[in-house]
Every structure is written in structure tokens, then in C-alpha cells.
Coordinates of C-alpha atoms and ligand atoms in Angstrom, one line a residue:
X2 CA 0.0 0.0 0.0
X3 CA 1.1 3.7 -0.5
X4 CA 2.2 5.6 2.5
X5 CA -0.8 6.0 4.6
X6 CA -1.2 10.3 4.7
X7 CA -4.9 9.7 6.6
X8 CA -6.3 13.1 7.9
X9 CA -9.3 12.4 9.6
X10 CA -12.8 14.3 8.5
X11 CA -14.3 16.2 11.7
X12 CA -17.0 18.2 9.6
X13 CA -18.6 19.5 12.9
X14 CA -16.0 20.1 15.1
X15 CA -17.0 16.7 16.9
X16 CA -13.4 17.1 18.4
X17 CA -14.9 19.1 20.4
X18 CA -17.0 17.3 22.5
X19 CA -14.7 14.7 22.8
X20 CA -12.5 15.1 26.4
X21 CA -8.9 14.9 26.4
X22 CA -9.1 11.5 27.5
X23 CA -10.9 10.4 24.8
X24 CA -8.4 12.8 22.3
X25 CA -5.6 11.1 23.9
X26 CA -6.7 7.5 23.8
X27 CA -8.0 7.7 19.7
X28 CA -4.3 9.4 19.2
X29 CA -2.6 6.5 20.3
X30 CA -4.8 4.6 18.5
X31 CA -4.5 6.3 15.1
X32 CA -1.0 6.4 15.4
X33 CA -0.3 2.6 16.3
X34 CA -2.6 1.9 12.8
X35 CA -0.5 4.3 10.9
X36 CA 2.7 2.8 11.9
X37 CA 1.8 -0.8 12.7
X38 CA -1.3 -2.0 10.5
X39 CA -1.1 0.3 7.6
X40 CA 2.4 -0.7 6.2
X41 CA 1.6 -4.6 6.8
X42 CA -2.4 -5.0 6.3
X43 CA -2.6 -5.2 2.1
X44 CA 0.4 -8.0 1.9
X45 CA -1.3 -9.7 5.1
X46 CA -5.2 -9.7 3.1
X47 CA -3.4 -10.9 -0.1
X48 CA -1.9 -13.5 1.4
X49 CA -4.9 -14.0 3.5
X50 CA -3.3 -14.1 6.8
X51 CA -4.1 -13.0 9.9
X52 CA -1.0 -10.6 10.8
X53 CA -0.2 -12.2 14.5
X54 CA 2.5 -9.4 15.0
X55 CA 0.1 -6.9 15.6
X56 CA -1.4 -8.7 18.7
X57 CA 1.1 -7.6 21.2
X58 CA -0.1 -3.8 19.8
X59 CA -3.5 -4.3 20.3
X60 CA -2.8 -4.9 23.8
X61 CA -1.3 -2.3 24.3
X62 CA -3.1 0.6 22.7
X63 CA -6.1 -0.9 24.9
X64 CA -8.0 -2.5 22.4
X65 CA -8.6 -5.6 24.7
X66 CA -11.0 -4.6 27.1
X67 CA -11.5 -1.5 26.8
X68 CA -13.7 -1.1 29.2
X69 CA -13.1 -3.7 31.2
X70 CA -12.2 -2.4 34.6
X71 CA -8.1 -2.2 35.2
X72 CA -8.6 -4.6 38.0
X73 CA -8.7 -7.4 35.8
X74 CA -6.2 -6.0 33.0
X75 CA -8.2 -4.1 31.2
X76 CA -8.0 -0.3 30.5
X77 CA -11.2 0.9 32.3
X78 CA -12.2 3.3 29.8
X79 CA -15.6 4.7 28.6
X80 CA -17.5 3.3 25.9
X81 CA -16.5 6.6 23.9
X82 CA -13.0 5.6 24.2
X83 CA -13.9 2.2 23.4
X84 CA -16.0 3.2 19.9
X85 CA -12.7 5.6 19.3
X86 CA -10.1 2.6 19.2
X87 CA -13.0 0.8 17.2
X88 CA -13.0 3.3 14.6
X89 CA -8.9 3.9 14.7
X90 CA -8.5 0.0 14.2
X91 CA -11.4 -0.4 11.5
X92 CA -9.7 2.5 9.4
X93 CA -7.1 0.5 9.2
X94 CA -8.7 -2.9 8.7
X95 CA -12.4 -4.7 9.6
X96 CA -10.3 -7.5 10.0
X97 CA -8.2 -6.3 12.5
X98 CA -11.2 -5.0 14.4
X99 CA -13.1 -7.7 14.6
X100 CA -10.2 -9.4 16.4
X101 CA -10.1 -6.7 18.9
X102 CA -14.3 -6.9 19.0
X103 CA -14.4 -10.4 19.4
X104 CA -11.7 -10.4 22.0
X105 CA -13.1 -7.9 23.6
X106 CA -17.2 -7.8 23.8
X107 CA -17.9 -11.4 23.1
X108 CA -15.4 -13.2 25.3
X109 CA -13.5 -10.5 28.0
X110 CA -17.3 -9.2 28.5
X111 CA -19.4 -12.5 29.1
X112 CA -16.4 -13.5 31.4
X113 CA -16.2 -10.3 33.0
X114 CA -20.1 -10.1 33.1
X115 CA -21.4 -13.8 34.0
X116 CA -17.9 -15.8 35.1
X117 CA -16.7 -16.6 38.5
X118 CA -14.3 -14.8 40.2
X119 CA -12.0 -17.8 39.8
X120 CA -13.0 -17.5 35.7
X121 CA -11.8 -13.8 35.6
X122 CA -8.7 -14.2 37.3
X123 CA -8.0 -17.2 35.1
X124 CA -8.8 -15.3 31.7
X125 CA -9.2 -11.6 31.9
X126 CA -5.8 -10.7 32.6
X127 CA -3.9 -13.1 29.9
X128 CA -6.7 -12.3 27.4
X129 CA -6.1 -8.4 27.8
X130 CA -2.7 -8.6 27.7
X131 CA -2.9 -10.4 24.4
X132 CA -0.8 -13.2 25.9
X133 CA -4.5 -15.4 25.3
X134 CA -7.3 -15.2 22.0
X135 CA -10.5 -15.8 22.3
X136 CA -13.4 -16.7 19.8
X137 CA -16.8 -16.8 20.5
X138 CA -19.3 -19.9 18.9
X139 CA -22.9 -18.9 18.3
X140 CA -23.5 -19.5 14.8
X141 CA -24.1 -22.7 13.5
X142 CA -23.7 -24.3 9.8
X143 CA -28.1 -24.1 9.7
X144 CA -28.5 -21.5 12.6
X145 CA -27.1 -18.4 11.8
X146 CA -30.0 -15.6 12.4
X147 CA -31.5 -17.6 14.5
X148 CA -29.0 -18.5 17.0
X149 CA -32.3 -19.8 19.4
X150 CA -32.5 -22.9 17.0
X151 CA -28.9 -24.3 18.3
X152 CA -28.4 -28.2 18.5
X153 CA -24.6 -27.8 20.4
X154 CA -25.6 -29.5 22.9
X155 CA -24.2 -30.5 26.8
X156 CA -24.9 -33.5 29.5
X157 CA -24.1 -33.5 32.5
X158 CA -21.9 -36.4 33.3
X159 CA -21.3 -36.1 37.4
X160 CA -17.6 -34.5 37.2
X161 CA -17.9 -33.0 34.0
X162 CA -20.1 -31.9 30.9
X163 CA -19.9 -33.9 27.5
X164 CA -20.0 -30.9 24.7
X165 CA -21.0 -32.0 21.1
X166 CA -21.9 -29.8 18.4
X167 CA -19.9 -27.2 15.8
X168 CA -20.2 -23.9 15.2
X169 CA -19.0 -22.4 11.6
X170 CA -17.9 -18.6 10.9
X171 CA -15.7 -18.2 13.7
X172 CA -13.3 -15.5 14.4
X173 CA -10.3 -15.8 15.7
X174 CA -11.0 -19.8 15.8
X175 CA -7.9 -21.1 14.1
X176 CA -5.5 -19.7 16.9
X177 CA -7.8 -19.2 19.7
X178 CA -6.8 -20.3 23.1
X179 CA -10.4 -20.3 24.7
X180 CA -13.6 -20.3 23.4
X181 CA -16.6 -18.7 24.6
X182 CA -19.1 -22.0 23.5
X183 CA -23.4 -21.6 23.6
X184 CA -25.1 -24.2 23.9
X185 CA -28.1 -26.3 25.2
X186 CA -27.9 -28.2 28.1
X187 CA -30.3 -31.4 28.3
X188 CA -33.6 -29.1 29.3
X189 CA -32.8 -27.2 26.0
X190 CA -31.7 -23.9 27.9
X191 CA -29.1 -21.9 26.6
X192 CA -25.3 -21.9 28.9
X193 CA -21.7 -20.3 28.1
X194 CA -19.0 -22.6 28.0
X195 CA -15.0 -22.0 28.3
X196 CA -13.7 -25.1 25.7
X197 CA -10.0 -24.5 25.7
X198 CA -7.7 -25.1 23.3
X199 CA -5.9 -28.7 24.1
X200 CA -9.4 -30.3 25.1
X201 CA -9.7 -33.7 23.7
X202 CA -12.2 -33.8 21.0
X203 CA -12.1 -29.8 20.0
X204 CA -10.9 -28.6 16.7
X205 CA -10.7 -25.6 14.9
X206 CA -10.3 -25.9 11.2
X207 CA -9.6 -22.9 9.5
X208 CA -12.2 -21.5 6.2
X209 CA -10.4 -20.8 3.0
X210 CA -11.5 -19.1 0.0
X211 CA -12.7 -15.6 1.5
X212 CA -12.9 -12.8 -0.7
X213 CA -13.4 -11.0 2.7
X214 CA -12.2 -10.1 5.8
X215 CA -8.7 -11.8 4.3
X216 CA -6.7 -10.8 7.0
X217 CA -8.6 -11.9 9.7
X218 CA -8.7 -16.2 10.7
X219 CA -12.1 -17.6 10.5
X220 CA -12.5 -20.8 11.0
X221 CA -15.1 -23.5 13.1
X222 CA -14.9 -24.7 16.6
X223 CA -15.8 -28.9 16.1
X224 CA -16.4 -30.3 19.7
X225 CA -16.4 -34.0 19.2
X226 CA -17.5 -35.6 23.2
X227 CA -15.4 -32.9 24.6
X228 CA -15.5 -33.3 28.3
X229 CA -15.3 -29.8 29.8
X230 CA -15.1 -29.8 33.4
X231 CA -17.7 -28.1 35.2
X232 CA -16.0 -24.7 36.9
X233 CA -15.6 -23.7 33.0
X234 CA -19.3 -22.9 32.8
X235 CA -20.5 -19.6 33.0
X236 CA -22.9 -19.5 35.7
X237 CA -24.6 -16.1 36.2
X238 CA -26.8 -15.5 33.5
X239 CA -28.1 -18.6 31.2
X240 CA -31.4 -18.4 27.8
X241 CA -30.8 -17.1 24.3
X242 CA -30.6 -13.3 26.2
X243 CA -26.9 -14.2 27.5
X244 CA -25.3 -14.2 24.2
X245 CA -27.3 -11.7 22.9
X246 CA -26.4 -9.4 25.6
X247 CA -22.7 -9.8 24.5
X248 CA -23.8 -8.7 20.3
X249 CA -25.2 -5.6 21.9
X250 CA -21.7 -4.6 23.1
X251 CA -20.2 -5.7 19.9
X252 CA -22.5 -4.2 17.4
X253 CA -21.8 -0.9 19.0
X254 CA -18.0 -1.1 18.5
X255 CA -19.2 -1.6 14.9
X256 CA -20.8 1.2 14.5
X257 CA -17.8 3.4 15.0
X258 CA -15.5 0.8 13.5
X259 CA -17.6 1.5 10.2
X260 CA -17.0 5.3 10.7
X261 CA -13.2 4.3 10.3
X262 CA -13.6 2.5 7.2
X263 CA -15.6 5.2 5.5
X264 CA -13.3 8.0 6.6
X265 CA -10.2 6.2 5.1
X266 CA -12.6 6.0 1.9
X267 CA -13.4 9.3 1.7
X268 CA -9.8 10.7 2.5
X269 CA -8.3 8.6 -0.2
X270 CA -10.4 9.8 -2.5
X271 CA -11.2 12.9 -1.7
X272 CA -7.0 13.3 -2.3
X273 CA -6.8 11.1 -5.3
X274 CA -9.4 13.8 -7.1
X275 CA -7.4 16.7 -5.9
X276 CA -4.3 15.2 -7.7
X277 CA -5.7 13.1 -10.8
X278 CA -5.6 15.3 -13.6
X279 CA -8.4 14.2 -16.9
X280 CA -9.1 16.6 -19.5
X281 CA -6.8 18.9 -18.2
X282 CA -8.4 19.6 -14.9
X283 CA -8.2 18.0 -11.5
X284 CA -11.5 15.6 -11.6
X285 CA -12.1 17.3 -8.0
X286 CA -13.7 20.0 -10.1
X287 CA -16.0 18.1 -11.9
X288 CA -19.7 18.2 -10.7
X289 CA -20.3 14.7 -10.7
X290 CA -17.1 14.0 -8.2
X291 CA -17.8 17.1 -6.0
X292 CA -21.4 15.2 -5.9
X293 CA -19.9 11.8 -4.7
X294 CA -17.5 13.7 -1.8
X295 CA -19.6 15.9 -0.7
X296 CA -22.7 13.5 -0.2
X297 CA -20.0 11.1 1.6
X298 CA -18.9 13.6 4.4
X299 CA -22.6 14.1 5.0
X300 CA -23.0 10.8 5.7
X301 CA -20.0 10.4 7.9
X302 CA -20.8 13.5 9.8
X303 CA -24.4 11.9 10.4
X304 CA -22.5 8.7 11.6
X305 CA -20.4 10.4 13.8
X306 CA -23.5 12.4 15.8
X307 CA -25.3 8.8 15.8
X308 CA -22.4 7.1 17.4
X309 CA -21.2 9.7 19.9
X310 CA -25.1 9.9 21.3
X311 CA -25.0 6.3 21.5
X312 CA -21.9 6.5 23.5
X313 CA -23.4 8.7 25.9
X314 CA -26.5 6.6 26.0
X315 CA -24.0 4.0 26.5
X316 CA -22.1 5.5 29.4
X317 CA -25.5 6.0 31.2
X318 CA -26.2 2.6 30.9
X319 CA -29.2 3.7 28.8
X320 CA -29.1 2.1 25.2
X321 CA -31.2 -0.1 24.3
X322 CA -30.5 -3.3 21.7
X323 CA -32.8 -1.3 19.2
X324 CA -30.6 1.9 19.4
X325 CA -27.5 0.0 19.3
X326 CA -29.1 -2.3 16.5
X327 CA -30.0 1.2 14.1
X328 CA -26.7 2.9 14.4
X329 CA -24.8 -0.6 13.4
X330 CA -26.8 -1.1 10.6
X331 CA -27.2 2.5 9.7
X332 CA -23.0 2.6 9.8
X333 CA -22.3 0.0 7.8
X334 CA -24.3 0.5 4.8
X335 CA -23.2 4.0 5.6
X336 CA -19.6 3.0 5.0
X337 CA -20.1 0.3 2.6
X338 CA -22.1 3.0 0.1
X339 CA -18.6 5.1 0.4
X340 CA -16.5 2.6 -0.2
X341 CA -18.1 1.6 -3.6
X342 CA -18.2 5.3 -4.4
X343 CA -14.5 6.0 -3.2
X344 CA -13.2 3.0 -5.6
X345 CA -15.4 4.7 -8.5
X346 CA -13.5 8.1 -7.9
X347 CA -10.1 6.0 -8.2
X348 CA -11.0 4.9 -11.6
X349 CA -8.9 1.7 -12.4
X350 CA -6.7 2.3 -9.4
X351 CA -9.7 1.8 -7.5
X352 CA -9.6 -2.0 -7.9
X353 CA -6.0 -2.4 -6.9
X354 CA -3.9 -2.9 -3.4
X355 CA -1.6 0.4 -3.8
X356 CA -5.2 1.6 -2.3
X357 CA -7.3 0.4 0.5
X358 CA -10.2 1.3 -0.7
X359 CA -11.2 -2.2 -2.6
X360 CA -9.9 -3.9 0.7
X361 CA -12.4 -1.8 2.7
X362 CA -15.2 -2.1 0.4
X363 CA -14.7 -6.6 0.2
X364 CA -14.2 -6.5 4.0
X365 CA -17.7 -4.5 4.8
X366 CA -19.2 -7.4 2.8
X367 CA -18.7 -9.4 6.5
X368 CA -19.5 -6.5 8.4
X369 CA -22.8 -5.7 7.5
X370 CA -23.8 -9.8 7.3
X371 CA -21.8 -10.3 10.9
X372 CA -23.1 -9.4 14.5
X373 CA -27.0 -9.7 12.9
X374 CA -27.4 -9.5 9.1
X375 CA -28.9 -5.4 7.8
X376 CA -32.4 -7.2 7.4
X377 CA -32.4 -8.5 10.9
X378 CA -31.0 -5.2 12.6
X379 CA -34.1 -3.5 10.3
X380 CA -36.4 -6.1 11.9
X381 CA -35.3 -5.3 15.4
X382 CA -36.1 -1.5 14.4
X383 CA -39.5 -2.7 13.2
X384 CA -40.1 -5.0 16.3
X385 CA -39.1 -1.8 18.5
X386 CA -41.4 0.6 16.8
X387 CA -44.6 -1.2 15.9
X388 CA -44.6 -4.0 19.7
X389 CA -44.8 -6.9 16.4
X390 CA -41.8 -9.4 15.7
X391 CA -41.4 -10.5 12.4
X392 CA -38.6 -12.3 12.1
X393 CA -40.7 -15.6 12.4
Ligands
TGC15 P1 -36.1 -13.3 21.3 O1 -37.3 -14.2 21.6 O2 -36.3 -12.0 20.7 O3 -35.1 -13.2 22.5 C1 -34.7 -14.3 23.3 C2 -34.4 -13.9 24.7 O4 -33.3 -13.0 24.7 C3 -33.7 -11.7 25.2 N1 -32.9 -10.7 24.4 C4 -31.9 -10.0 24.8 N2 -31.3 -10.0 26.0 C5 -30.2 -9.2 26.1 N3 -29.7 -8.5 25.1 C6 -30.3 -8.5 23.9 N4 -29.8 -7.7 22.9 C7 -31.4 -9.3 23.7 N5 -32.2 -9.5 22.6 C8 -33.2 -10.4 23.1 C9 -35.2 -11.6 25.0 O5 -35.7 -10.7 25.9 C10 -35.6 -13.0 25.3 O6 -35.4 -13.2 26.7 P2 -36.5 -14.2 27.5 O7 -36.1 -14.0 28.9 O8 -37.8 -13.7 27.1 O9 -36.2 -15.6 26.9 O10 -35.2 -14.2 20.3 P3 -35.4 -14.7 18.8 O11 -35.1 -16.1 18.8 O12 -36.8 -14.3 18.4 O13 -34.3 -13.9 18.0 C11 -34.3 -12.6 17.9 C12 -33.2 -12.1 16.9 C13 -33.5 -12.6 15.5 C14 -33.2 -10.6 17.0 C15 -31.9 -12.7 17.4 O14 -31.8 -14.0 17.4 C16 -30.7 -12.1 16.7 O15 -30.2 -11.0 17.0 N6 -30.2 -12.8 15.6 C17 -29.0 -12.4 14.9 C18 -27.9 -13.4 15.3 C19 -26.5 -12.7 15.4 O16 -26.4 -11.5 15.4 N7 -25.5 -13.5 15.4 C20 -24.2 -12.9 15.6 C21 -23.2 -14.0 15.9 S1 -21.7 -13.5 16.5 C22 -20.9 -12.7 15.3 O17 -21.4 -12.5 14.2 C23 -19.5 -12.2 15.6 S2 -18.7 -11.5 14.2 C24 -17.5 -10.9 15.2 C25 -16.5 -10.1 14.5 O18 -15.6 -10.7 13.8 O19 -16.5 -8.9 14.7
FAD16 P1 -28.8 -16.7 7.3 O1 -29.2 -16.5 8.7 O2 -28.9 -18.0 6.6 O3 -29.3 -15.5 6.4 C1 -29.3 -15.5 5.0 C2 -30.2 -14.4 4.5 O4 -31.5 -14.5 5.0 C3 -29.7 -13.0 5.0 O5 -29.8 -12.1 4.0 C4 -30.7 -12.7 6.2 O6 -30.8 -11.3 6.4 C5 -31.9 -13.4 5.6 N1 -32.8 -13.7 6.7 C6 -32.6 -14.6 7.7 N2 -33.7 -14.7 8.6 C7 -34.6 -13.7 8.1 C8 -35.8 -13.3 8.6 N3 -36.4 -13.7 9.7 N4 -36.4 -12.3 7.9 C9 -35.9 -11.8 6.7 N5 -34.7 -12.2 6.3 C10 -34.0 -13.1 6.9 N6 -20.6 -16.0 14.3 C11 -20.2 -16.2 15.5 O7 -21.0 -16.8 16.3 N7 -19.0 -15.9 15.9 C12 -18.1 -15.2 15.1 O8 -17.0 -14.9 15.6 C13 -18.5 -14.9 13.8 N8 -17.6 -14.4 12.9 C14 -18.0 -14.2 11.6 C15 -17.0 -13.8 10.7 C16 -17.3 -13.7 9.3 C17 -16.3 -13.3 8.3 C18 -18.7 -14.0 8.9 C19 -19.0 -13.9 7.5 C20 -19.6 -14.4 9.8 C21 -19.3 -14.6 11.2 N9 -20.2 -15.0 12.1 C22 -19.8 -15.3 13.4 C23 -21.5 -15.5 11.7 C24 -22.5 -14.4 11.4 O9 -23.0 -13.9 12.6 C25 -23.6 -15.0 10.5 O10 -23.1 -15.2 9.2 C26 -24.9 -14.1 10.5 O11 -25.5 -14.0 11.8 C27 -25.9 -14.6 9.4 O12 -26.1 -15.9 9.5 P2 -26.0 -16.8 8.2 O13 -24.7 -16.6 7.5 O14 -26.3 -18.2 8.6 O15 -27.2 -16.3 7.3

């Protein structure tokens, strides 16, 4: 990739309600990505590899926990500062951030949230200091929306569970240590399991052929009569509402993450039309490209407002799933709309790895299908609005 010259867009002086805190923590952030990801992501999507140097970074910038209090390794932060570091990593790379997301909101969280003391001791500290991955298993090969219709399944055998089952689009499977596993127990009700790596019977082969989210490991978690001894359940909250608890957390670190991809959109192109020079003007001074940049900083402006209220609602402990649910969906499409206009603006260039913007635009692909497909986030909006569910 060329040298990353990234100025970030701030259309509405939304600096300005940010505190110095949160200045200082997205600084670090944007400057790790611009040193560490930028110069390695392209080679590390080509070759469809998940870059395991950057790990030791991501620890450090804070992008493990977040929010998780400093107590058990994380960096106590807002959920401002948390969106920030979502948005600074996804500039760089979905990939990179889902990595960070998983780690973070679907395995540090449920630990942190419905683990023993004995769990969080074990876990949180290793996992936020990068020195242990996580994945998290809800979807399965015919339960992917509907996460409710899971057949991984548990017994109790006296001293210890027997786990069977497989889940299939998993990040972060191939090299995870632990696993953050749902699944039924023999009345049908919903539990969290920690299947670690090295457990008889559990697998994690890795999925090939993505034209997406290259640089990040997806893979399935196979649990063939894994016996999982019973102080590796998570005991404090149990039903369908436990894991989707954790998404909520997620899908709001993916609606700033989007911001970050469309920015990096936008400022590529909006520099590339400054420069490229077609009928002896630069094609910033054409109509139809002033058209294209200017309806993209709208968007991202919007964006922004949407995901800074939702981080206050956030730090008041007052959004809801449908909030979080509108501004994830509303992001992504948001930043995936960009991205195909940004590779337009590029002309042939557009379709090559000298630019990110191709990379941004195949990665969103995931995004907006991951953490609840665009129609299901629309049908949690409907569901919100009208009192009806129709997603059955
Ligand atoms: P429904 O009957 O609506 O709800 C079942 C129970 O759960 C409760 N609940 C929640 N609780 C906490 N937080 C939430 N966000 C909740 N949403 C619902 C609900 O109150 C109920 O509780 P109770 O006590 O009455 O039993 O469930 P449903 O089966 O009708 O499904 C609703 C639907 C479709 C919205 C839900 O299944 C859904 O969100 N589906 C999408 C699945 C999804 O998002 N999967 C994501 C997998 S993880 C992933 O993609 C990671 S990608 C990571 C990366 O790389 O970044
Ligand atoms: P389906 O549920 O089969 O949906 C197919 C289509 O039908 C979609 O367009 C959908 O919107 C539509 N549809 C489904 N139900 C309805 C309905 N009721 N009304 C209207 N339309 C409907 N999962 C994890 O558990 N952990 C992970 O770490 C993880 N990482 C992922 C990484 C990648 C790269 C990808 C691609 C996926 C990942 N997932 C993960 C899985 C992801 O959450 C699912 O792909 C997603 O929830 C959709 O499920 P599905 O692919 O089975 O599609």
C-alpha cells in the first residue's frame, strides 16, 4: 500500500465534545494503525493471513478490554474511548477489528459479566494482555439468524459436561486459546462454555477461499465428546438473552468501526481527485465528483452524531439493543455505500492494493452480514417501533 497520509474528517467540530481523555486515547490509536497495520495489512489480506505481530499492539493501545475495569487488565475506559479505538482500528482494517471486537465484547465481557471470580482471574488478565485469544461460537452451519435454534448441545456427566456440536464462521478460531461456546444443556436452555484449546475432541479448522475479511482467521470450533469440566461454565446469566447481551456490546463497537472504514474511503479519495488530472483539470472540479464527496462527508458527519449519542447513552447505561441495533446497521451501509463510491473516484486504481479502498469495500461485505445481518438489525427497528416481531 502507499504511505498512509490519513487526515481524519471532523465536519462538525466533533473534536470538540470529545475530552482529552478520549483525544488522547483515539491518538494512540490512530498512530499505532498508521505505523503498525497500515504498512503490513494489504500484503497480510493478499496472502490471507491474519498478521499475529500486531497482537502484542493491540494490547497495548487498549483495544482488549476496553472497558473492562483495570482490575482485571483491562483499560477501564468509557465506551467513547472504546467506539474511538474501534473506529482507529477499523480505518485501518475490519479484520483487525473484529479481532479486537471479538476479544473484547464477546469473550472479556461475558467472562467479566457472568464468570466466577476464579474465571476472571484465570482469563481476563492473559486475554487483555494479548498473551491469550478468544473466539466466540454462536452461529451454526443451519443456525445463523436464528442462534435460538442451536443443537450444540451439553450433559451433565457427574464431574464433567460432554459438549457435542460445531459452530461455523468463527473469528479468531484457528489460533484461539479459549472459546466462549453456547449451547443447550439437556432441558434445552441456553449456557456459556470455556472449551479451551488442548481439550480432547475440540478442533478448529480454519475457512479458506474468502474474498473478505482476508486478513482476519475464520474458522469453526468442532467439539467432538469434549468433556469440559464443570467450573468452566458460565454460571450467572443462562437463555438465548446471555449471548445476545454480548452482540449488543459488539455491534456498538461496529458502529464506530464503520466510521473508520468510510473515513479512510473518503480521504483517499477525496486526495486522489485533488491530484488526478483528466481533460486537463483536476477531476475534483467536476460536478459529478464534487457530488460523490460531498454526499460522503454528510454521511460520515451523520455517523459520527449517531455514534457519539449512542456512547453517551452507553455510558448512562441507557441504550437499548434497538438503538444499538440502528446505528450498526445504519453505519455499515453507511460505509459500505462510500467505499463503492471512493473506488469509483479511483478509476482503475480503484480496484488495486496500492489503495485500501477495494480492501475496505470486500471487508464490509462481512460486516454488514456479521453481529446480525442489515435485514435482521431493520427487523429489530420494526419490532421496537410497531410492539410486532417478524422475524418468524
Ligand atoms: P427473542 O425471543 O427476541 O429473545 C430471546 C431472549 O433474549 C432476550 N434478548 C436479549 N437480552 C439481552 N440483550 C439483547 N440484545 C437481547 N435480545 C433479546 C429476550 O428478551 C428473550 O429473553 P427471555 O427471557 O424472554 O427468553 O429471540 P429470537 O429467537 O426471536 O431472535 C431474535 C433475533 C433474531 C433478533 C436474534 O436471534 C438475533 O439477534 N439474531 C442475529 C444473530 C446474530 O447477530 N449473530 C451474531 C453471531 S456473533 C458474530 O457475528 C460475531 S462477528 C465478530 C467479528 O468478527 O467482529
Ligand atoms: P442466514 O441466517 O442464513 O441468512 C441468509 C439471508 O436470509 C440473510 O440475508 C438474512 O438477512 C436473511 N434472513 C434470515 N432470517 C430472516 C428473517 N427472519 N427475515 C428476513 N430475512 C431473513 N458468528 C459467531 O458466532 N462468531 C463469530 O466470531 C463470527 N464471525 C464471523 C465472521 C465472518 C467473516 C462472517 C461472514 C460471519 C461470522 N459469524 C460469526 C456468523 C454471522 O454472525 C452470521 O453469518 C450471520 O449471523 C448470518 O447468519 P447466516 O450466515 O447463517 O445467514
Amino acid at each position: 500500500m502507499s504511505q498512509d497520509l490519513f487526515q481524519s474528517p471532523d465536519y462538525y467540530n466533533i473534536d470538540d465534545l470529545l475530552s482529552e481523555e478520549h483525544q488522547m486515547v483515539r491518538g494512540a490509536a490512530r498512530d499505532w494503525v498508521k505505523r503498525e497495520v497500515s504498512p503490513i495489512i494489504e500484503e497480510a489480506a493478499q496472502k490471507a493471513e491474519f498478521p499475529t505481530s500486531i497482537i502484542s499492539g493491540l494490547a497495548e493501545i487498549g483495544a482488549f478490554g476496553p472497558y473492562i475495569p483495570e482490575a482485571y487488565g483491562g483499560a477501564g475506559l468509557d465506551q467513547i474511548s472504546y467506539g474511538l479505538i474501534m473506529q482507529e482500528i477499523e480505518r485501518g482494517d475490519s479484520g483487525v477489528r473484529s479481532t479486537a471486537s471479538v476479544q473484547s465484547s464477546l469473550v472479556m465481557f461475558p467472562i467479566f459479566a457472568y464468570g466466577t471470580e476464579k474465571q476472571k482471574q484465570k482469563f481476563l488478565p492473559k486475554l487483555a494482555a494479548g498473551e491469550m485469544m478468544g473466539a466466540f461460537g454462536l452461529t451454526e452451519p443451519d443456525h445463523g439468524s436464528n442462534p435460538g435454534g442451536m443443537i450444540t448441545n451439553f450433559k451433565d456427566k457427574g464431574d464433567h459436561y460432554l459438549l457435542n456440536g460445531a459452530k461455523m464462521w468463527i473469528s479468531n478460531a484457528p489460533f484461539c486459546d479459549v472459546a466462549v461456546v453456547w449451547a443447550k444443556n439437556e432441558e434445552g436452555r441456553i449456557h456459556g462454555l470455556l472449551v479451551e484449546r488442548g481439550m480432547e475432541g475440540f478442533s478448529t479448522p480454519e475457512t479458506h477461499n474468502k474474498w473478505s475479511l482476508r486478513a482476519s482467521a475464520t474458522g469453526e470450533l468442532i467439539f467432538d465428546n469434549v468433556k469440559v469440566p464443570k467450573e468452566n461454565l458460565l454460571p450467572r446469566k443462562s437463555g438465548l438473552g446471555a449471548p445476545l447481551s454480548c452482540l449488543d456490546s459488539a455491534r456498538y463497537g461496529i458502529a464506530w468501526g464503520a466510521i473508520g472504514a468510510a473515513m479512510d474511503c473518503y480521504d483517499t479519495a477525496l486526495r486522489y481527485a485533488k491530484q488526478r488530472i483528466q481533460f486537463g483539470k483536476p477531476i475534483a472540479a467536476f460536478q459529478l465528483q464534487q457530488k460523490k464527496l460531498a454526499e460522503m462527508i454528510t454521511e460520515i458527519t451523520k455517523a459520527q452524531l449517531l455514534a457519539l449519542r449512542l456512547g453517551q447513552l452507553k455510558n448512562e447505561g441507557k441504550a437499548t439493543t434497538a438503538q444499538i441495533s440502528m446505528a450498526k446497521r445504519n453505519n455499515v451501509e453507511m460505509a459500505i455505500k462510500i467505499a463503492r463510491e471512493a473506488r469509483q473516484i479511483l478509476g482503475g486504481m480503484g480496484i488495486t492494493g496500492d489503495y485500501s479502498i477495494m480492501r475496505h469495500m470486500m471487508n464490509l461485505e462481512s460486516v454488514i452480514t456479521y453481529e446480525g445481518t442489515h435485514d435482521i438489525h431493520l427487523l429489530i427497528t420494526g419490532m421496537d417501533i410497531t410492539g410486532i416481531a417478524a422475524f418468524k
